Amino acid sequence: ANATPPRLTCTMLSAARFASRSLLRPAATRAAAARGVRLVRTGAFDPKTTAVVCIEYQNEFTSPGGKLHDAVKACMDDTNMLHNTVKTVSAARERGALIVHAPIQFSETYSEINGTFGILANVKNGKCFVRGQWGSEIVEPMKPKDGDIVVEGKLGLCGFASTNLEFVLRQRGIKTVALTGFLANCCVESTMRQAYEKGFEVITLVDCVAATSLEEQAAALKYTYPMFSKPTKHADFLEDLSA
């Protein structure tokens, strides 16, 4: 008999568990990720003081063949989050909002990671997000354009930790940050909490995020996001983003 292939340690769920919890469910029941979320309309606000922060739109997550793509695919498909984000970024950029990309990258030796447990240890063991490799590249439709900012140095969960994100936002006079990306209950949530504590008006675009399971995503959107942000759909965000 063929040997069972090794578990992909870079994912938070095994392939079998992921399939049973997400992929094999009827489409109608998989739409639950955003149900029960208390959505907030922000009212009109100034794009000149607004930044859309795009967290880890890298091939490892977004693209077939990426080490983490199978783990997030159900959540991505559930809301069409990549398409929504591309649309949001394009429209926000045209209206004068700042677009910030926050990729995570490591050296081949992962000398930046000293932990032996948790998600960063899984990233290291799975050899994900190696600088200079395809998996760490920003996916084609989200490639930075002229005027965008690419934050360097993200080595952990929070987009502020070990980066110059706060400096960039303060220098540009940004008051409102709209968060998108991966993972909804990890890096997006960590960045959301810090942005809230730093005094920014925080908007989370609930149909522009993805986690490794619909259950975990739904819990984050329903219970955690309203504590530290204004959960909003991307279409409402763009409608409120004054030209």
Tab-separated table of C-alpha atoms in Angstrom:
chain	number	residue	atom	x	y	z
A	1	ALA	CA	0.000	0.000	0.000
A	2	ASN	CA	1.123	3.536	-0.667
A	3	ALA	CA	2.447	5.402	2.324
A	4	THR	CA	0.299	8.208	3.666
A	5	PRO	CA	1.815	11.522	2.510
A	6	PRO	CA	3.188	13.746	5.271
A	7	ARG	CA	0.894	16.355	6.767
A	8	LEU	CA	1.482	19.825	5.378
A	9	THR	CA	2.601	21.526	8.571
A	10	CYS	CA	2.265	24.972	7.036
A	11	THR	CA	-1.533	24.749	7.293
A	12	MET	CA	-3.473	25.044	10.506
A	13	LEU	CA	-5.812	22.241	9.441
A	14	SER	CA	-5.065	18.887	7.865
A	15	ALA	CA	-6.380	18.410	4.344
A	16	ALA	CA	-8.897	15.829	5.501
A	17	ARG	CA	-10.281	17.981	8.284
A	18	PHE	CA	-10.417	20.988	6.012
A	19	ALA	CA	-12.332	19.081	3.349
A	20	SER	CA	-14.836	17.665	5.783
A	21	ARG	CA	-15.488	21.057	7.368
A	22	SER	CA	-15.608	23.206	4.255
A	23	LEU	CA	-15.215	21.849	0.746
A	24	LEU	CA	-17.763	19.070	1.005
A	25	ARG	CA	-20.529	21.318	2.301
A	26	PRO	CA	-23.288	22.551	-0.022
A	27	ALA	CA	-22.661	26.046	-1.359
A	28	ALA	CA	-25.761	27.375	0.390
A	29	THR	CA	-24.454	26.372	3.809
A	30	ARG	CA	-20.942	27.592	3.097
A	31	ALA	CA	-22.174	31.174	2.773
A	32	ALA	CA	-22.292	31.452	6.558
A	33	ALA	CA	-18.957	33.222	6.982
A	34	ALA	CA	-20.510	36.680	7.033
A	35	ARG	CA	-23.891	35.784	8.540
A	36	GLY	CA	-24.675	37.332	11.875
A	37	VAL	CA	-22.011	40.015	11.448
A	38	ARG	CA	-23.069	43.418	12.724
A	39	LEU	CA	-22.221	45.540	9.702
A	40	VAL	CA	-21.534	49.246	10.194
A	41	ARG	CA	-21.947	52.020	7.632
A	42	THR	CA	-19.281	54.628	8.237
A	43	GLY	CA	-20.872	57.510	6.368
A	44	ALA	CA	-18.912	59.582	3.877
A	45	PHE	CA	-15.209	59.977	4.599
A	46	ASP	CA	-12.192	61.470	2.880
A	47	PRO	CA	-10.096	59.191	0.641
A	48	LYS	CA	-7.120	61.510	1.197
A	49	THR	CA	-6.961	60.409	4.827
A	50	THR	CA	-7.815	56.766	4.118
A	51	ALA	CA	-5.538	53.786	3.507
A	52	VAL	CA	-6.508	50.334	2.270
A	53	VAL	CA	-4.074	47.871	3.848
A	54	CYS	CA	-3.720	44.623	1.899
A	55	ILE	CA	-2.246	41.888	4.060
A	56	GLU	CA	-0.385	38.961	2.477
A	57	TYR	CA	-1.972	38.758	-0.970
A	58	GLN	CA	0.822	36.387	-1.925
A	59	ASN	CA	0.793	33.299	-4.117
A	60	GLU	CA	1.240	31.037	-1.099
A	61	PHE	CA	-2.351	31.933	-0.161
A	62	THR	CA	-3.997	33.216	-3.306
A	63	SER	CA	-2.908	30.887	-6.094
A	64	PRO	CA	-3.274	27.209	-6.996
A	65	GLY	CA	0.039	25.587	-6.150
A	66	GLY	CA	0.587	27.824	-3.166
A	67	LYS	CA	1.316	25.848	-0.013
A	68	LEU	CA	-1.627	27.426	1.811
A	69	HIS	CA	-4.074	27.870	-1.035
A	70	ASP	CA	-6.103	24.715	-0.420
A	71	ALA	CA	-6.550	25.725	3.220
A	72	VAL	CA	-8.084	29.120	2.383
A	73	LYS	CA	-9.794	28.338	-0.920
A	74	ALA	CA	-13.255	27.687	0.547
A	75	CYS	CA	-13.256	31.001	2.390
A	76	MET	CA	-11.925	32.830	-0.669
A	77	ASP	CA	-14.635	31.327	-2.864
A	78	ASP	CA	-17.382	31.893	-0.308
A	79	THR	CA	-17.254	35.685	-0.733
A	80	ASN	CA	-15.138	35.988	-3.904
A	81	MET	CA	-12.717	37.930	-1.725
A	82	LEU	CA	-9.842	38.246	-4.205
A	83	HIS	CA	-12.082	39.739	-6.882
A	84	ASN	CA	-13.663	42.024	-4.287
A	85	THR	CA	-10.280	43.229	-3.111
A	86	VAL	CA	-8.988	43.906	-6.615
A	87	LYS	CA	-12.113	45.944	-7.306
A	88	THR	CA	-11.816	47.793	-3.991
A	89	VAL	CA	-8.146	48.631	-4.411
A	90	SER	CA	-8.620	49.870	-7.977
A	91	ALA	CA	-11.573	52.122	-7.084
A	92	ALA	CA	-9.990	53.418	-3.871
A	93	ARG	CA	-6.752	54.201	-5.696
A	94	GLU	CA	-8.626	56.157	-8.365
A	95	ARG	CA	-10.348	58.213	-5.666
A	96	GLY	CA	-7.057	59.130	-4.034
A	97	ALA	CA	-6.845	56.682	-1.131
A	98	LEU	CA	-3.452	55.262	-0.178
A	99	ILE	CA	-2.934	51.582	-1.015
A	100	VAL	CA	-0.559	49.740	1.308
A	101	HIS	CA	0.681	46.197	0.715
A	102	ALA	CA	1.934	44.189	3.690
A	103	PRO	CA	3.557	40.937	2.541
A	104	ILE	CA	5.345	38.559	4.901
A	105	GLN	CA	8.720	37.151	3.852
A	106	PHE	CA	11.523	35.124	5.404
A	107	SER	CA	15.042	34.071	4.547
A	108	GLU	CA	15.642	30.485	3.452
A	109	THR	CA	17.036	29.663	6.899
A	110	TYR	CA	14.094	31.213	8.753
A	111	SER	CA	16.585	32.711	11.184
A	112	GLU	CA	13.956	35.362	11.926
A	113	ILE	CA	11.723	32.766	13.623
A	114	ASN	CA	12.848	31.373	16.937
A	115	GLY	CA	9.606	29.784	18.098
A	116	THR	CA	8.900	26.057	18.169
A	117	PHE	CA	5.102	26.190	18.301
A	118	GLY	CA	2.170	28.018	16.814
A	119	ILE	CA	1.490	29.355	13.357
A	120	LEU	CA	4.945	30.828	12.727
A	121	ALA	CA	6.567	27.479	13.553
A	122	ASN	CA	4.177	25.899	11.045
A	123	VAL	CA	5.206	28.486	8.443
A	124	LYS	CA	8.843	27.608	9.055
A	125	ASN	CA	8.277	23.838	8.979
A	126	GLY	CA	6.258	24.152	5.783
A	127	LYS	CA	8.904	26.376	4.156
A	128	CYS	CA	6.355	29.041	3.268
A	129	PHE	CA	6.907	32.646	2.170
A	130	VAL	CA	10.598	32.372	1.320
A	131	ARG	CA	11.901	35.683	0.029
A	132	GLY	CA	12.597	35.595	-3.703
A	133	GLN	CA	10.467	32.528	-4.377
A	134	TRP	CA	7.169	32.428	-6.269
A	135	GLY	CA	5.147	31.687	-3.154
A	136	SER	CA	6.145	34.949	-1.499
A	137	GLU	CA	5.362	37.118	-4.525
A	138	ILE	CA	2.243	39.287	-4.516
A	139	VAL	CA	-0.373	37.740	-6.798
A	140	GLU	CA	-0.565	39.338	-10.253
A	141	PRO	CA	-3.908	41.215	-10.014
A	142	MET	CA	-2.786	42.729	-6.707
A	143	LYS	CA	0.669	43.826	-7.858
A	144	PRO	CA	1.527	47.293	-6.483
A	145	LYS	CA	0.950	50.250	-8.784
A	146	ASP	CA	2.646	53.634	-8.896
A	147	GLY	CA	1.903	55.482	-5.694
A	148	ASP	CA	1.273	52.341	-3.630
A	149	ILE	CA	3.408	51.592	-0.582
A	150	VAL	CA	4.903	48.160	0.082
A	151	VAL	CA	5.655	47.717	3.776
A	152	GLU	CA	8.947	45.941	4.367
A	153	GLY	CA	9.950	43.744	7.272
A	154	LYS	CA	6.722	41.952	8.211
A	155	LEU	CA	7.947	38.886	10.082
A	156	GLY	CA	5.029	38.182	12.373
A	157	LEU	CA	1.283	38.462	12.674
A	158	CYS	CA	0.648	42.159	13.260
A	159	GLY	CA	1.216	44.468	10.315
A	160	PHE	CA	2.678	47.102	12.640
A	161	ALA	CA	5.206	44.894	14.406
A	162	SER	CA	8.723	45.005	12.901
A	163	THR	CA	7.547	47.284	10.044
A	164	ASN	CA	7.293	50.994	9.296
A	165	LEU	CA	3.533	50.815	8.721
A	166	GLU	CA	2.644	53.305	11.442
A	167	PHE	CA	5.303	55.750	10.230
A	168	VAL	CA	3.926	55.548	6.675
A	169	LEU	CA	0.352	56.128	7.834
A	170	ARG	CA	1.224	59.024	10.141
A	171	GLN	CA	3.422	60.719	7.534
A	172	ARG	CA	0.570	60.564	5.018
A	173	GLY	CA	-1.962	61.961	7.482
A	174	ILE	CA	-4.008	58.773	7.432
A	175	LYS	CA	-6.881	58.621	9.896
A	176	THR	CA	-8.875	55.671	8.549
A	177	VAL	CA	-7.498	52.231	7.700
A	178	ALA	CA	-9.502	49.617	5.818
A	179	LEU	CA	-8.100	46.124	6.341
A	180	THR	CA	-8.199	43.228	3.897
A	181	GLY	CA	-6.339	39.956	3.440
A	182	PHE	CA	-5.123	36.804	5.171
A	183	LEU	CA	-5.729	35.313	7.607
A	184	ALA	CA	-8.984	36.834	8.812
A	185	ASN	CA	-8.503	35.556	12.358
A	186	CYS	CA	-4.735	35.937	12.504
A	187	CYS	CA	-2.766	38.670	10.732
A	188	VAL	CA	-5.801	40.766	9.798
A	189	GLU	CA	-7.144	40.508	13.337
A	190	SER	CA	-3.757	41.282	14.914
A	191	THR	CA	-3.353	44.355	12.718
A	192	MET	CA	-6.934	45.423	13.448
A	193	ARG	CA	-6.378	45.314	17.206
A	194	GLN	CA	-3.198	47.386	17.034
A	195	ALA	CA	-4.671	49.918	14.630
A	196	TYR	CA	-7.579	50.366	17.030
A	197	GLU	CA	-5.257	50.878	20.006
A	198	LYS	CA	-3.168	53.353	18.016
A	199	GLY	CA	-6.233	55.535	17.498
A	200	PHE	CA	-7.047	54.907	13.838
A	201	GLU	CA	-10.591	54.571	12.608
A	202	VAL	CA	-10.533	50.899	11.647
A	203	ILE	CA	-12.730	49.393	8.947
A	204	THR	CA	-12.627	45.675	8.211
A	205	LEU	CA	-13.906	44.621	4.808
A	206	VAL	CA	-15.663	41.379	5.678
A	207	ASP	CA	-15.897	40.130	2.094
A	208	CYS	CA	-12.209	40.831	1.441
A	209	VAL	CA	-10.706	38.469	4.042
A	210	ALA	CA	-10.184	34.711	4.312
A	211	ALA	CA	-9.284	32.188	6.999
A	212	THR	CA	-8.525	28.460	6.982
A	213	SER	CA	-12.103	27.484	7.779
A	214	LEU	CA	-15.509	29.066	7.434
A	215	GLU	CA	-16.254	28.408	11.109
A	216	GLU	CA	-13.156	30.247	12.309
A	217	GLN	CA	-13.785	33.109	9.913
A	218	ALA	CA	-17.421	33.443	10.954
A	219	ALA	CA	-16.459	33.525	14.632
A	220	ALA	CA	-13.876	36.257	14.064
A	221	LEU	CA	-16.238	38.388	11.996
A	222	LYS	CA	-19.149	37.995	14.377
A	223	TYR	CA	-17.477	38.286	17.759
A	224	THR	CA	-14.039	39.911	17.459
A	225	TYR	CA	-14.209	42.362	14.563
A	226	PRO	CA	-17.007	44.517	16.057
A	227	MET	CA	-14.910	45.026	19.214
A	228	PHE	CA	-12.019	46.679	17.388
A	229	SER	CA	-13.372	47.837	14.023
A	230	LYS	CA	-16.349	48.730	11.890
A	231	PRO	CA	-17.126	45.594	9.848
A	232	THR	CA	-18.273	46.637	6.389
A	233	LYS	CA	-18.828	45.102	2.969
A	234	HIS	CA	-16.560	46.344	0.228
A	235	ALA	CA	-19.410	47.805	-1.849
A	236	ASP	CA	-20.601	49.915	1.089
A	237	PHE	CA	-17.056	51.021	1.807
A	238	LEU	CA	-16.626	52.242	-1.767
A	239	GLU	CA	-19.994	53.976	-1.684
A	240	ASP	CA	-18.985	55.842	1.472
A	241	LEU	CA	-15.502	56.668	0.153
A	242	SER	CA	-16.179	60.145	-1.237
A	243	ALA	CA	-14.630	60.947	-4.598
